[in-house]
Short mmCIF file of C-alpha atoms in Angstrom, two decimals:
data_model
loop_
_atom_site.label_atom_id
_atom_site.label_comp_id
_atom_site.label_asym_id
_atom_site.label_seq_id
_atom_site.Cartn_x
_atom_site.Cartn_y
_atom_site.Cartn_z
CA MET A 7 -58.98 87.00 18.09
CA SER A 8 -59.35 86.06 21.73
CA ARG A 9 -62.49 86.64 23.74
CA ARG A 10 -60.56 88.03 26.71
CA TRP A 11 -58.03 90.82 26.90
CA VAL A 12 -55.12 91.86 29.08
CA SER A 13 -53.20 95.09 29.45
CA VAL A 14 -49.41 94.99 29.22
CA GLY A 15 -48.07 98.30 30.43
CA GLY A 16 -51.06 100.06 28.91
CA VAL A 17 -50.92 98.12 25.62
CA ARG A 18 -54.17 96.21 25.19
CA ILE A 19 -53.94 92.65 23.87
CA GLY A 20 -56.88 90.55 22.69
CA ALA A 21 -60.64 91.02 22.30
CA GLY A 22 -60.54 93.23 19.23
CA ALA A 23 -57.23 94.99 19.81
CA PRO A 24 -54.79 95.09 16.87
CA VAL A 25 -52.35 92.21 16.53
CA ARG A 26 -49.32 93.45 18.46
CA VAL A 27 -45.70 93.19 17.33
CA GLN A 28 -43.25 91.77 19.84
CA THR A 29 -39.58 90.83 19.84
CA MET A 30 -36.83 89.91 22.29
CA THR A 31 -33.52 91.59 23.01
CA LYS A 32 -30.49 89.79 21.60
CA SER A 33 -27.70 91.48 23.57
CA ARG A 34 -25.66 88.75 25.20
CA ASN A 35 -25.68 90.30 28.63
CA THR A 36 -28.90 91.62 30.20
CA ARG A 37 -26.68 93.03 32.94
CA ASN A 38 -25.25 95.49 30.39
CA THR A 39 -28.02 98.04 30.81
CA PRO A 40 -26.77 100.65 28.27
CA SER A 41 -26.50 97.96 25.59
CA ILE A 42 -30.01 96.65 26.31
CA ILE A 43 -31.53 100.15 26.29
CA LYS A 44 -29.80 100.97 23.00
CA GLU A 45 -31.18 97.79 21.46
CA ILE A 46 -34.70 98.42 22.77
CA ARG A 47 -34.70 101.92 21.28
CA LYS A 48 -33.68 100.51 17.90
CA ILE A 49 -36.47 97.96 17.89
CA TYR A 50 -38.93 100.61 19.09
CA ARG A 51 -38.03 102.77 16.08
CA ALA A 52 -38.55 99.70 13.88
CA GLY A 53 -42.10 99.38 15.22
CA ALA A 54 -41.98 96.99 18.18
CA GLU A 55 -44.81 97.47 20.66
CA LEU A 56 -43.61 95.01 23.31
CA VAL A 57 -40.17 93.68 24.16
CA ARG A 58 -39.14 90.57 26.06
CA VAL A 59 -35.93 90.60 28.09
CA ALA A 60 -34.21 87.52 29.49
CA VAL A 61 -33.69 87.48 33.26
CA PRO A 62 -31.35 84.50 33.77
CA ASP A 63 -29.67 85.48 37.05
CA ASP A 64 -29.51 87.93 39.95
CA GLU A 65 -27.32 90.41 38.07
CA ALA A 66 -29.84 90.62 35.25
CA LEU A 67 -32.62 91.05 37.80
CA HIS A 68 -30.68 93.89 39.42
CA ALA A 69 -30.52 95.67 36.03
CA LEU A 70 -34.22 95.18 35.28
CA PRO A 71 -35.71 98.20 37.14
CA GLU A 72 -33.58 100.64 35.15
CA ILE A 73 -34.37 98.85 31.89
CA VAL A 74 -38.10 99.04 32.67
CA GLU A 75 -37.86 102.71 33.57
CA ARG A 76 -35.90 103.74 30.47
CA SER A 77 -37.64 101.54 27.90
CA PRO A 78 -40.04 103.36 25.53
CA ILE A 79 -42.21 100.22 25.32
CA PRO A 80 -43.49 97.73 27.93
CA VAL A 81 -40.89 95.20 29.09
CA ILE A 82 -41.76 91.52 29.49
CA ALA A 83 -39.51 89.57 31.84
CA ASP A 84 -38.54 86.13 30.53
CA VAL A 85 -37.78 83.77 33.40
CA HIS A 86 -36.99 80.06 33.45
CA PHE A 87 -36.36 77.62 36.31
CA SER A 88 -36.22 80.16 39.15
CA PRO A 89 -39.33 81.19 41.15
CA LYS A 90 -37.13 83.70 42.97
CA LEU A 91 -36.25 85.48 39.72
CA ALA A 92 -39.88 85.42 38.60
CA LEU A 93 -41.01 87.09 41.82
CA GLY A 94 -38.13 89.55 41.62
CA ALA A 95 -39.02 90.49 38.04
CA ILE A 96 -42.58 91.32 39.12
CA GLU A 97 -41.27 93.49 41.95
CA ALA A 98 -38.82 95.14 39.53
CA GLY A 99 -41.72 96.53 37.52
CA ALA A 100 -41.97 94.21 34.53
CA ALA A 101 -45.19 94.84 32.61
CA LYS A 102 -45.69 91.12 32.03
CA LEU A 103 -44.05 87.87 33.08
CA ARG A 104 -43.26 84.97 30.78
CA ILE A 105 -42.73 81.60 32.44
CA ASN A 106 -42.76 77.97 31.35
CA PRO A 107 -44.50 75.68 33.85
CA GLY A 108 -42.45 72.90 32.29
CA ASN A 109 -39.41 74.13 34.19
CA ILE A 110 -41.04 75.77 37.24
CA ARG A 111 -43.05 72.84 38.56
CA SER A 112 -43.74 73.52 42.22
CA LYS A 113 -47.43 74.36 42.68
CA ARG A 114 -46.58 76.37 45.76
CA ASP A 115 -44.06 78.47 43.83
CA LEU A 116 -46.42 78.94 40.90
CA LYS A 117 -49.21 80.03 43.22
CA LYS A 118 -46.97 82.59 44.88
CA ILE A 119 -45.96 83.93 41.46
CA ALA A 120 -49.60 84.13 40.37
CA MET A 121 -50.75 85.90 43.54
CA THR A 122 -47.88 88.40 43.40
CA ALA A 123 -48.65 89.17 39.75
CA LYS A 124 -52.34 89.55 40.60
CA ASP A 125 -51.51 92.03 43.37
CA ARG A 126 -49.37 94.03 40.94
CA GLY A 127 -51.96 93.81 38.15
CA ILE A 128 -49.65 92.29 35.56
CA PRO A 129 -50.44 89.39 33.20
CA ILE A 130 -48.50 86.16 32.90
CA ARG A 131 -47.74 84.40 29.66
CA ILE A 132 -47.69 80.65 30.01
CA GLY A 133 -45.26 79.52 27.35
CA VAL A 134 -45.31 75.82 26.54
CA ASN A 135 -42.42 74.71 24.35
CA SER A 136 -42.20 71.42 22.46
CA GLY A 137 -38.62 71.04 23.68
CA SER A 138 -39.39 71.37 27.39
CA LEU A 139 -42.68 69.64 28.10
CA PRO A 140 -43.20 68.29 31.64
CA PRO A 141 -41.86 64.76 32.16
CA ALA A 142 -45.34 63.39 32.90
CA VAL A 143 -46.59 64.65 29.53
CA ILE A 144 -43.62 63.21 27.66
CA LYS A 145 -44.11 59.88 29.45
CA ARG A 146 -47.76 59.84 28.42
CA PHE A 147 -47.41 60.95 24.78
CA LYS A 148 -43.81 59.85 24.03
CA HIS A 149 -43.27 62.71 21.56
CA PRO A 150 -44.00 66.48 21.55
CA THR A 151 -47.11 66.17 19.41
CA ALA A 152 -49.85 68.78 19.17
CA GLU A 153 -51.92 66.66 21.53
CA ALA A 154 -49.07 66.58 24.06
CA MET A 155 -48.64 70.35 23.93
CA ILE A 156 -52.36 70.93 24.43
CA ALA A 157 -52.35 68.57 27.41
CA ALA A 158 -49.44 70.41 29.02
CA LEU A 159 -51.06 73.78 28.40
CA SER A 160 -54.45 72.63 29.69
CA ASP A 161 -52.87 71.46 32.94
CA SER A 162 -51.15 74.82 33.39
CA VAL A 163 -54.25 76.87 32.59
CA LYS A 164 -56.34 74.87 35.06
CA LEU A 165 -53.69 75.34 37.72
CA PHE A 166 -53.68 79.13 37.34
CA GLU A 167 -57.46 79.27 37.17
CA ASP A 168 -57.58 77.29 40.41
CA PHE A 169 -55.31 79.95 41.90
CA GLY A 170 -57.90 82.55 40.86
CA PHE A 171 -55.59 84.09 38.27
CA ALA A 172 -57.12 84.96 34.90
CA ASP A 173 -54.80 87.55 33.31
CA LEU A 174 -53.17 84.96 31.10
CA VAL A 175 -51.60 84.99 27.66
CA LEU A 176 -51.00 81.56 26.13
CA ALA A 177 -48.35 80.27 23.74
CA ALA A 178 -47.32 76.86 22.46
CA LYS A 179 -44.07 76.96 20.52
CA SER A 180 -42.89 74.32 18.08
CA SER A 181 -40.41 74.39 15.21
CA ASP A 182 -42.83 72.29 13.14
CA VAL A 183 -45.17 74.41 11.01
CA ARG A 184 -48.01 71.86 10.83
CA ILE A 185 -47.92 71.20 14.57
CA THR A 186 -47.95 74.94 15.24
CA ILE A 187 -51.07 75.44 13.13
CA GLU A 188 -52.83 72.43 14.66
CA VAL A 189 -52.01 73.47 18.23
CA TYR A 190 -53.16 77.06 17.85
CA ARG A 191 -56.42 76.12 16.18
CA GLU A 192 -57.13 73.83 19.11
CA MET A 193 -56.09 76.52 21.61
CA HIS A 194 -58.44 78.98 19.95
CA GLU A 195 -61.32 76.55 20.41
CA LEU A 196 -60.49 75.56 23.98
CA PHE A 197 -59.39 78.79 25.63
CA GLY A 198 -60.62 82.36 25.54
CA TYR A 199 -57.27 83.88 26.51
CA PRO A 200 -55.08 86.01 24.23
CA LEU A 201 -52.65 83.95 22.15
CA HIS A 202 -49.05 84.77 21.31
CA LEU A 203 -48.00 83.34 17.93
CA GLY A 204 -44.51 82.22 17.08
CA VAL A 205 -42.38 79.41 15.71
CA THR A 206 -39.50 78.45 17.97
CA GLU A 207 -36.01 78.16 16.49
CA ALA A 208 -37.28 79.51 13.17
CA GLY A 209 -33.80 79.97 11.72
CA LEU A 210 -31.75 82.36 9.59
CA PRO A 211 -33.59 85.38 8.13
CA PHE A 212 -34.61 83.84 4.79
CA GLU A 213 -35.62 80.41 6.07
CA GLY A 214 -36.96 81.72 9.37
CA ALA A 215 -39.23 84.30 7.78
CA ILE A 216 -40.69 81.71 5.39
CA ARG A 217 -41.19 79.13 8.13
CA SER A 218 -42.84 81.63 10.46
CA THR A 219 -45.06 83.03 7.72
CA ALA A 220 -46.14 79.53 6.67
CA ALA A 221 -47.31 78.87 10.23
CA MET A 222 -48.74 82.24 11.19
CA ALA A 223 -50.43 83.51 8.03
CA PRO A 224 -53.21 80.86 7.99
CA LEU A 225 -53.87 81.43 11.70
CA LEU A 226 -53.95 85.22 11.46
CA LEU A 227 -56.33 85.06 8.50
CA GLU A 228 -58.62 82.89 10.65
CA GLY A 229 -58.55 85.53 13.39
CA ILE A 230 -56.24 83.49 15.61
CA GLY A 231 -53.41 85.32 17.35
CA ASP A 232 -53.13 88.52 19.38
CA THR A 233 -49.37 89.09 19.52
CA ILE A 234 -46.70 87.82 17.14
CA ARG A 235 -42.97 87.35 17.03
CA ILE A 236 -41.00 86.13 14.03
CA SER A 237 -37.92 84.57 15.60
CA LEU A 238 -34.85 85.08 13.41
CA THR A 239 -31.15 84.56 13.93
CA GLY A 240 -29.80 88.10 13.80
CA PRO A 241 -30.73 91.63 14.93
CA ALA A 242 -34.05 91.99 16.73
CA GLU A 243 -35.15 94.90 14.54
CA ARG A 244 -35.28 92.52 11.57
CA GLU A 245 -37.80 90.43 13.47
CA VAL A 246 -39.92 93.55 13.91
CA GLN A 247 -39.66 94.45 10.23
CA ALA A 248 -40.68 90.92 9.29
CA CYS A 249 -43.70 91.06 11.61
CA TRP A 250 -44.91 94.31 10.09
CA GLU A 251 -44.41 92.98 6.57
CA LEU A 252 -46.52 89.94 7.45
CA LEU A 253 -49.33 92.00 8.99
CA ARG A 254 -49.23 94.46 6.10
CA SER A 255 -49.31 91.68 3.51
CA LEU A 256 -52.36 90.13 5.18
CA GLY A 257 -54.15 93.48 5.33
CA LEU A 258 -54.33 93.37 9.12
CA ARG A 259 -52.27 96.46 9.96
CA GLU A 260 -50.45 99.22 8.12
CA ARG A 261 -47.18 100.94 9.01
CA GLY A 262 -44.37 102.34 6.94
CA VAL A 263 -43.50 101.74 3.30
CA LYS A 264 -44.69 98.67 1.45
CA LEU A 265 -42.01 98.12 -1.19
CA ILE A 266 -43.00 96.48 -4.47
CA ALA A 267 -40.18 95.45 -6.82
CA CYS A 268 -40.27 93.59 -10.11
CA PRO A 269 -38.19 90.39 -10.31
CA GLY A 270 -36.37 91.51 -13.46
CA CYS A 271 -36.42 90.01 -16.95
CA GLY A 272 -34.81 90.33 -20.38
CA ARG A 273 -36.09 93.92 -20.70
CA THR A 274 -34.44 95.04 -17.47
CA GLU A 275 -31.64 97.53 -18.06
CA ILE A 276 -31.10 98.63 -14.48
CA ASP A 277 -29.88 96.96 -11.27
CA ILE A 278 -33.29 96.37 -9.67
CA GLN A 279 -31.96 94.80 -6.48
CA LYS A 280 -29.54 97.65 -5.80
CA LEU A 281 -32.18 100.26 -6.64
CA ALA A 282 -34.83 98.65 -4.43
CA GLN A 283 -32.40 98.34 -1.52
CA ARG A 284 -31.51 102.03 -1.79
CA VAL A 285 -35.19 103.02 -1.82
CA LYS A 286 -35.91 100.82 1.19
CA ARG A 287 -32.97 102.26 3.12
CA LYS A 288 -33.86 105.88 2.31
CA LEU A 289 -37.51 105.45 3.33
CA ALA A 290 -36.89 103.30 6.43
CA ARG A 291 -37.79 106.10 8.86
CA ILE A 292 -41.19 106.82 7.28
CA ASN A 293 -43.99 105.38 9.41
CA ARG A 294 -46.91 106.59 7.28
CA PRO A 295 -48.46 103.69 5.33
CA LEU A 296 -47.35 104.06 1.70
CA SER A 297 -46.74 101.71 -1.21
CA VAL A 298 -43.70 102.30 -3.41
CA ALA A 299 -42.89 100.38 -6.59
CA VAL A 300 -39.45 99.87 -8.11
CA MET A 301 -39.75 98.62 -11.68
CA GLY A 302 -37.06 97.75 -14.20
CA CYS A 303 -38.89 98.60 -17.41
CA VAL A 304 -40.15 102.01 -18.50
CA VAL A 305 -42.52 100.32 -20.95
CA ASN A 306 -44.70 98.47 -18.43
CA GLY A 307 -43.48 99.83 -15.10
CA PRO A 308 -46.08 102.53 -14.38
CA GLY A 309 -48.95 100.39 -15.66
CA GLU A 310 -47.96 97.28 -13.70
CA ALA A 311 -47.54 99.27 -10.51
CA LYS A 312 -50.45 101.66 -10.95
CA GLU A 313 -51.90 100.69 -7.58
CA ALA A 314 -48.77 101.97 -5.82
CA ASP A 315 -48.71 105.43 -4.27
CA TYR A 316 -45.31 106.17 -5.80
CA GLY A 317 -42.79 104.43 -8.00
CA ILE A 318 -39.82 104.53 -10.28
CA ALA A 319 -39.07 102.69 -13.49
CA GLY A 320 -35.63 102.84 -15.06
CA GLY A 321 -33.77 101.88 -18.20
CA GLU A 322 -31.06 103.06 -20.62
CA GLY A 323 -29.54 105.51 -18.15
CA LYS A 324 -32.76 107.29 -17.27
CA GLY A 325 -36.05 106.64 -15.60
CA VAL A 326 -39.49 107.94 -14.75
CA ILE A 327 -41.06 108.77 -11.43
CA PHE A 328 -44.76 108.24 -11.04
CA ARG A 329 -47.48 108.97 -8.54
CA LYS A 330 -50.63 106.81 -8.59
CA GLY A 331 -49.63 105.48 -12.02
CA GLU A 332 -49.13 108.93 -13.55
CA VAL A 333 -45.65 109.97 -14.69
CA VAL A 334 -44.59 113.15 -12.88
CA ALA A 335 -40.90 113.37 -13.82
CA THR A 336 -38.20 111.93 -16.05
CA VAL A 337 -34.68 112.06 -14.63
CA SER A 338 -31.27 110.49 -15.11
CA GLU A 339 -30.76 107.09 -13.53
CA ASN A 340 -28.41 108.38 -10.83
CA LYS A 341 -31.05 110.84 -9.62
CA LEU A 342 -33.99 108.44 -9.53
CA VAL A 343 -33.90 107.51 -5.85
CA ASP A 344 -33.11 110.96 -4.47
CA THR A 345 -35.84 112.57 -6.58
CA LEU A 346 -38.37 109.95 -5.51
CA VAL A 347 -37.51 110.41 -1.83
CA PHE A 348 -37.72 114.20 -2.18
CA LEU A 349 -41.18 113.93 -3.76
CA ILE A 350 -42.49 111.60 -1.05
CA LYS A 351 -41.17 113.74 1.79
CA LYS A 352 -42.54 116.86 0.15
CA ASP A 353 -46.00 115.29 -0.16
CA HIS A 354 -45.87 113.83 3.36
CA PRO A 355 -43.78 115.99 5.70
CA GLU A 356 -43.23 114.33 9.05
#
């Protein structure tokens, strides 16, 4: 964890605070305020604690105050190239500003942005990306190596510190897992600021989740990282779900149902995948930390999943429901999921 902390709309980041879950809206048009608000509410229900919104033009900037006001979670304005839009986003009430000094290069403009943010009391995330390093850095290092990314970030940090601005969050995004790990370990040693973890252009849900986990899990287990985003092609709420699954799997935070499902084998006499998907869907709104097992064999199911809070094991048209490894009911296969959900909601009323 970082040695410093910042507050983003009242959400504390760094210096012992929990690792925060962040995502970014995917709606094509930030100017479409109702669509953006609808999306933000969906990701909020999924567990997002911070949301980043692209501000690519004046129309998007015009929509930002209403988005900020109606959002249930702090809104981070994502601005590239335009100092004017960055300053406007601060004035519009964004809880945090994300910029890339690789594409806003004027020191005078950056200083004005920093001083305006300081007056408003909002942090700035300096996001260095392997695909948009400053020309001088590329000329020096030839390729976007870990060393090149650290050099670019160090220059930016020094610049903001010279401005007297210290409410920084740092990020260095690469699509290469090994470079990501190397860069963040170095950042952790060099800087005391909160770090945002992520892999840029991670990919489709299956590949993207694996790639992001491969990069972030080692870092998080070393205490490196204060906010995370798992970038996936697809709905933003899936990014949030993936983040929570990662944090839950590492024992760093708990929220919602941890689903355990057997892979299936020659003894399996039930459609495990279909059953597990139904259980996951039915319990999606439960935020209380619980573990639920879905097993395909009544012989070993309860024993193999005895550490789970609840579970089901099916076969030959019927199945058992268990709590903490103890069988509490035997029902027909078509009633397994509904009976399990009823039991859980009875034990844990919202």
